[in-house]
Amino acid sequence: MLESSEFNGKIAAFLKIPREKVANEAVLTDLVRDSFALVDLVVELQEDYGARLTQEDLKDVRTVGELFAQFAGKLKS
Amino acid sequence: MPKNLKENEEWLLSFYRTSEISGALFFGRLCKSLRPGPVQHDMSKHFADEAQHAWLWTDCISKLGGNALKLADAYQDQYLSVAGMPANVMEILALTHVFEKRVIRQYALHSRVPDLNPEISATLGKIMDDEHWHLSWVHDALLRMQPEYGKEYIEQTVKRFWEADQEVYKRTMSEHEERVRDLGMLAPETKNQD
């Protein structure tokens, strides 16, 4: 089962930012340098977890916690 | 060295250069995230090509006595604001397919400008072969992705980014109409989206 602490740790490691910045409430666009870095992060997580997200899945995702929920849902189904 | 380049040409070649740099950096970063396989393989060549093209434009501008201008945004940066973020590798390739078609159309249009400087013509010629290969590998990769993503989803995504490209192109042409007119490059827009 996917754990949010592990998930958030992966984000911190990928973006090379302190782990404490990646809280569930953190807004994703505040964590990345530009939109392409966000695309890159989402692809990295999909490749890592072997999950596939669509634009529909991501359309209301703003925070780290909301992104985690999408991945957790995909990996459960 | 005397400057053998109009101000608007210097800007346009710098615009191409900026776009090639952005492409190289984006695909280079993305390549680090991909699992080993054919997409990773071809994308590695793709970003190497884009980096080489950035060099070719830099060199071309320099040989014509100009300076590559530092421009903030690349053409493709605008896709995200118009069409939304690509959500997965297939969507990125769909966007790339649309963008590569735009690049080929733009470079072909530029090649037909009357009395084009031979240095620019030669640079366009060197780059065009690679651009055709980019379109071809992305097309093949999208076909191979059909069992995983579904034909309909892939086609819808290409359509979404194609519509975004129409919007971005219109916006870009309108923003830089004077420059483009000065260079004799006002293009009839194509309706082909396949």
XYZ file of C-alpha atoms in Angstrom:
271
model
C 0.000 0.000 0.000
C 1.244 3.456 -0.933
C 2.296 5.587 2.051
C 2.091 9.367 1.845
C 5.359 9.828 3.753
C 7.222 7.725 1.182
C 5.427 9.484 -1.668
C 6.263 12.938 -0.300
C 9.858 11.842 0.253
C 10.131 10.857 -3.405
C 8.880 14.289 -4.445
C 11.401 16.007 -2.178
C 14.233 13.853 -3.528
C 13.247 14.390 -7.151
C 12.905 18.148 -6.769
C 15.985 18.315 -4.532
C 14.156 20.336 -1.891
C 13.989 19.827 1.897
C 11.600 17.060 2.920
C 9.731 19.384 5.328
C 8.641 21.585 2.422
C 6.679 18.693 0.938
C 3.679 18.658 3.258
C 0.336 17.255 2.134
C -1.038 20.798 1.955
C 1.879 22.132 -0.118
C 0.767 23.531 -3.468
C 2.582 21.705 -6.264
C 3.190 24.774 -8.410
C 4.928 26.424 -5.433
C 7.405 23.555 -5.244
C 8.540 23.522 -8.857
C 10.573 25.956 -10.921
C 8.200 25.967 -13.902
C 5.312 24.042 -15.441
C 7.630 21.716 -17.335
C 9.227 20.656 -14.056
C 5.756 19.689 -12.838
C 5.168 17.587 -15.974
C 8.536 15.986 -15.358
C 7.686 15.208 -11.715
C 4.329 13.635 -12.558
C 5.948 11.446 -15.239
C 8.732 10.443 -12.856
C 6.161 9.305 -10.259
C 4.144 7.403 -12.878
C 7.238 5.616 -14.149
C 8.319 4.848 -10.607
C 4.980 3.468 -9.421
C 3.904 1.976 -12.752
C 0.662 3.979 -12.664
C -0.991 5.943 -15.469
C -2.743 9.249 -14.791
C -4.782 11.209 -17.328
C -5.466 14.919 -17.608
C -8.927 14.197 -16.193
C -7.274 12.713 -13.077
C -5.092 15.797 -12.680
C -7.540 18.543 -13.490
C -8.463 19.331 -9.859
C -5.120 18.410 -8.314
C -3.408 21.370 -6.643
C -1.621 19.968 -3.621
C 0.787 17.152 -2.808
C -1.962 15.395 -0.827
C -4.367 15.544 -3.764
C -1.725 14.122 -6.082
C -1.025 11.352 -3.580
C -4.750 10.516 -3.481
C -4.780 10.090 -7.281
C -1.801 7.725 -7.205
C -3.179 5.796 -4.245
C -6.499 5.379 -6.095
C -4.787 4.123 -9.262
C -2.579 1.670 -7.412
C -5.526 0.284 -5.441
C -7.713 -0.267 -8.532
C 32.759 41.228 -39.005
C 30.022 43.133 -40.880
C 26.505 42.199 -39.895
C 24.843 40.274 -42.705
C 21.577 39.807 -40.891
C 18.453 41.960 -40.608
C 17.339 42.782 -37.084
C 14.160 40.754 -37.569
C 16.128 37.780 -38.918
C 18.416 37.901 -35.911
C 15.345 37.827 -33.690
C 13.694 34.950 -35.595
C 16.820 32.773 -35.629
C 17.203 33.475 -31.914
C 13.551 32.453 -31.459
C 14.310 29.130 -33.197
C 17.416 28.729 -31.047
C 15.456 29.337 -27.828
C 12.861 26.772 -28.859
C 15.554 24.169 -29.620
C 17.220 24.817 -26.241
C 13.896 24.453 -24.411
C 13.188 21.195 -26.241
C 16.631 19.788 -25.467
C 16.382 20.653 -21.773
C 12.846 19.325 -21.400
C 13.464 16.008 -23.173
C 16.836 15.652 -21.493
C 15.228 15.912 -18.066
C 12.361 13.663 -19.073
C 14.762 11.017 -20.348
C 16.151 10.671 -16.841
C 12.681 9.723 -15.579
C 11.791 7.169 -18.255
C 12.185 3.447 -17.890
C 14.585 1.776 -20.328
C 12.941 0.972 -23.657
C 12.373 2.242 -27.194
C 10.870 5.589 -26.103
C 13.842 6.323 -23.858
C 16.191 5.300 -26.686
C 14.630 7.524 -29.343
C 14.027 10.404 -26.980
C 17.738 10.392 -26.113
C 18.566 11.009 -29.764
C 15.768 13.574 -29.979
C 17.169 15.762 -27.211
C 20.708 15.340 -28.547
C 19.416 16.604 -31.924
C 17.662 19.575 -30.332
C 20.860 20.550 -28.509
C 22.761 20.252 -31.800
C 20.158 22.439 -33.537
C 20.544 25.091 -30.843
C 24.271 25.050 -31.620
C 23.657 25.243 -35.382
C 21.449 28.328 -34.956
C 23.933 29.931 -32.586
C 26.719 29.308 -35.081
C 24.636 30.514 -38.029
C 23.797 33.803 -36.275
C 27.435 34.234 -35.357
C 28.687 33.526 -38.909
C 26.314 36.201 -40.182
C 27.843 38.717 -37.781
C 24.916 38.754 -35.355
C 24.419 37.844 -31.721
C 22.017 35.219 -30.434
C 19.418 37.120 -28.431
C 18.386 36.065 -24.963
C 14.635 35.444 -25.243
C 12.517 34.548 -22.243
C 9.906 32.182 -23.652
C 9.901 29.437 -26.237
C 6.953 28.794 -28.567
C 6.116 25.481 -26.923
C 5.971 27.031 -23.432
C 2.586 28.454 -24.373
C 0.958 25.062 -25.007
C 0.550 24.400 -21.309
C -1.424 27.551 -20.649
C -3.730 26.856 -23.596
C -4.206 23.067 -23.455
C -3.297 22.186 -19.890
C -0.484 20.044 -18.634
C 0.246 16.756 -20.423
C -0.501 14.119 -17.817
C 1.631 11.182 -18.953
C 4.257 10.092 -21.470
C 1.684 9.470 -24.198
C 0.276 12.998 -23.787
C 3.798 14.433 -23.959
C 4.406 12.556 -27.209
C 1.049 13.732 -28.592
C 2.078 17.307 -27.823
C 5.491 16.660 -29.379
C 3.869 15.269 -32.530
C 1.840 18.450 -32.965
C 4.816 20.676 -32.162
C 7.173 18.879 -34.567
C 4.639 19.362 -37.366
C 4.586 23.051 -36.551
C 8.401 23.192 -36.607
C 8.576 21.449 -39.984
C 5.948 23.782 -41.465
C 7.750 26.831 -40.089
C 11.200 25.749 -41.314
C 9.760 24.816 -44.739
C 8.116 28.224 -44.963
C 11.380 29.915 -44.056
C 13.253 27.868 -46.675
C 11.002 29.331 -49.379
C 11.738 32.979 -48.544
C 13.090 34.644 -51.724
C 16.830 35.473 -51.702
C 17.344 33.634 -48.433
C 20.901 33.901 -47.156
C 22.761 30.648 -48.092
C 23.999 30.255 -44.505
C 20.423 30.229 -43.198
C 19.310 27.970 -46.028
C 22.097 25.474 -45.275
C 21.257 25.473 -41.549
C 17.572 24.869 -42.262
C 18.559 22.004 -44.578
C 20.729 20.342 -41.922
C 17.981 20.580 -39.312
C 15.038 19.481 -41.467
C 16.177 15.867 -41.868
C 16.294 15.470 -38.088
C 12.889 17.108 -37.690
C 11.327 14.593 -40.094
C 12.861 11.782 -38.065
C 11.457 13.323 -34.844
C 7.974 13.259 -36.309
C 8.437 9.706 -37.490
C 9.663 8.204 -34.202
C 6.976 9.981 -32.186
C 4.299 8.774 -34.606
C 5.570 5.191 -34.329
C 5.725 5.422 -30.526
C 2.117 6.670 -30.372
C 1.026 3.736 -32.540
C 2.832 1.311 -30.219
C 1.058 2.911 -27.246
C -2.409 2.147 -28.610
C -2.883 -1.118 -26.676
C -2.016 0.627 -23.402
C -3.794 3.980 -23.820
C -6.414 3.234 -26.479
C -6.650 4.659 -29.994
C -9.456 7.052 -29.101
C -7.664 8.591 -26.115
C -4.514 9.103 -28.206
C -6.454 10.693 -31.067
C -8.372 12.962 -28.693
C -5.118 14.065 -27.076
C -3.486 14.852 -30.426
C -6.619 16.828 -31.362
C -6.523 18.735 -28.059
C -2.928 19.802 -28.614
C -3.523 20.496 -32.300
C -6.278 22.934 -31.331
C -3.930 24.482 -28.778
C -1.264 24.842 -31.456
C -3.684 26.724 -33.720
C -4.338 29.134 -30.869
C -0.660 29.526 -29.932
C 0.353 30.014 -33.562
C -2.335 32.671 -34.109
C -1.244 34.440 -30.939
C 2.459 34.281 -31.864
C 1.875 35.511 -35.417
C -0.259 38.355 -34.217
C 2.306 39.347 -31.573
C 5.152 39.343 -34.102
C 3.260 40.215 -37.274
C 5.521 43.116 -38.226
C 8.691 41.032 -38.038
C 7.145 38.146 -39.978
C 5.774 40.489 -42.645
C 9.179 42.160 -42.982
C 10.753 38.751 -43.644
C 8.119 37.828 -46.248
C 6.894 34.860 -44.240
C 3.162 35.295 -43.752
C 1.896 31.746 -44.102
C -1.426 30.396 -45.304
C -2.567 28.292 -42.347
C -3.002 24.594 -42.991
C -6.057 22.612 -42.070
C -4.234 19.274 -41.957
C -4.124 17.808 -38.468
C -3.284 14.132 -38.967
